[in-house]
Amino acid sequence: MQDNGTEVTAAGIARLAGVGRAAVSNWRRRHADFPRPVGGTETSPSFALADIEAWLRAQGKLAEVPPRERVWQQLVGHPEGPVTALTHAGCVLLLVHERPNLWLDASAGSDERLAAMLPAALDQVLDARFGPGPERTVATPIGPRLLPSAPLLRGAAELAAGPGARKAYEFLLGRHLDANPRQYTLTPEPLAELMAELAGPARTVLDPACGTGTLLRAAAGTATATCPGQELYGQDSDPAPAALTALRLALSTDATVRVAAGDSLRADARTALRADAALCHPPFNERNWGHDELAYDARWEYGFPARTESELAWVQHALARVRDGGTVVVLMPPAAASRRSGRRVRADLLRRGALRAVIALPVGAAPPYNIPLHLWVLRRPERAPAQPEVLLADAGQFAGEGRGGPDWRSVRDAVLDAWGTYDRTGRLDDRPGLARCLPVIELLDDDVDLAPARHLPPPTATGGTGRLTDVRERLDETLRLTAELTPAAPGPGRAAPRRPLTTVGELARAGALTLRTGTNGGHARVPVLTDHDVLTGTGPSGTLAESDEEPVLTEPGDVVVPVLGGGTVARVIDDATAGAALGRSLVLLRPDPAALDPWFLAGFLRGTANHRQASSYASTATRLDVRRLQLPRLPLEAQRGYGDRFRALDEFERALRLAGRLGEQLVRGMYDGLTDGTVAPD
């Protein structure tokens, strides 16, 4: 059977042929025999994958496509959508992993035979991993639905022959999540691992809002050697992620996996469960969580949550589903620690010894990335503590610069060290600016405000003043350097000279430079230079999604230009930045040193008028056509004169940026020191 059901877009054709999308557009215009669209829209058509492959092969344009790229194109072009395709592929990969002989027998014939035999084979493995059919979240696909998936299923099995079924599924699922970031609430893996380590090894683990299963997978990794026979229980209101998560967990662990579909607050599938631990990243700020119909629910042991306190409902639900002494770790918005509408529930959690720690995370730890989220660590009380105390910690000082995220190693070390000491002894000596152990009675006021930053002692005076002295000395040095680098006053005005001009596109065609664009993914595990890094002058801070694309790696002397946003910026790559992968929305120009000076090139690309004539404008964005940027035709020696001046301006600009950052640190530190008493006013 031909793969006529799978469709591919122009971007997919470009990947198959190893060219840019512009080349695909040219082929459509110039070749009368180019396959006709079979779907999509007029502006974004889709084509039958089999027809495209046949045409590319006949034209000699079909690149050596890695199996992962072909399977991915089959998945995104599946007639029933990528989620159904992922479910079918996951079922087959689980079959390949658990019962390879059954797969070999079912696949040893036509696609029609495969579709007919596969349901019975899948029933065996799905029942074994997820329980009897009626209880399963992952339903066995029936024969007619499997027939369009046959090429995808064979490709997925072929893909598993190399890295294995688990890695094959992780690649496909990860690429799907990267391609649809707004459809899923993702928990970053370092945060999931931290939450699992706070909970400790557990034989039975529950996640009542499991999403894509990152928390349960982290819990399985934490307990690999210490909890044989582990059981993982999950539930999600959306059946599609629930099925994908069940397959992900079954492929990545030997634990018993039970994932249900449904709203855990309204339709709890685990009413009889008493797990050893519960991890949860609940939906935030939900008004329609079931406040009216659940008013008399037995789970509200610590008080009925207000309509605006959905997060406190999730906290109590998780506590109700763990055994006495069981641990609960919940990711919370910071407002949940201080909103007046939740103070009675917070007070009862404290009085009865259920709430053990509130830990403030750095900005950027998880979505929404612009606020510092909290972790609440709770334990279902076995008995009331004699002298209850609670741990308050703030890891905000470990926030990273730019878009690189927090310094997770420092966050993990600081948080786990403070929690481990407190959990063993019930006490913790004050760690100024980081953590303290506070008697519950001191928190039971009218507000019951649990925000750690409001209760932690400030950094010690010695450390504070010493740090401010270092900042001031660095600022003095930077200001002296800035003064030395200040450009000389310009000479008297004169008419603009008439010089012959060329464009970046003409230079690229003549071989004077090479032009490359950033990729969306890659197999290299290297830092990524993002458009934000280029605009702010910071180091590489991004990461690449795992894919078979070949990343573009920077070299000294390359010139990098952002194409979105309208800023007149061009950055020359130095030794410190070389080797980073080029991120999206960036274009790299690699000049031939015998023809072009990189600083001359970068300087002229930054001209305001130059950018204006090479930019196009949409309703919400400005896009730069780098090929239309102009620069004068000058001999190399004359270019170097301009290049030296542009390089000096770049050094001056960097010194100004550093002075600005140091000045902000000094001012903020002085305000903090004067107000908290660590700096004297005289």
mmCIF file of C-alpha atoms in Angstrom, residues 80 285 390 416 497:
data_model
loop_
_atom_site.group_PDB
_atom_site.id
_atom_site.type_symbol
_atom_site.label_atom_id
_atom_site.label_comp_id
_atom_site.label_asym_id
_atom_site.label_seq_id
_atom_site.Cartn_x
_atom_site.Cartn_y
_atom_site.Cartn_z
ATOM 1 C CA GLU A 80 -6.476 11.664 11.830
ATOM 2 C CA ASN A 285 -6.184 30.352 38.789
ATOM 3 C CA VAL A 390 7.839 25.161 59.120
ATOM 4 C CA LEU A 416 17.806 19.732 49.169
ATOM 5 C CA PRO A 497 29.919 60.624 -0.619
#
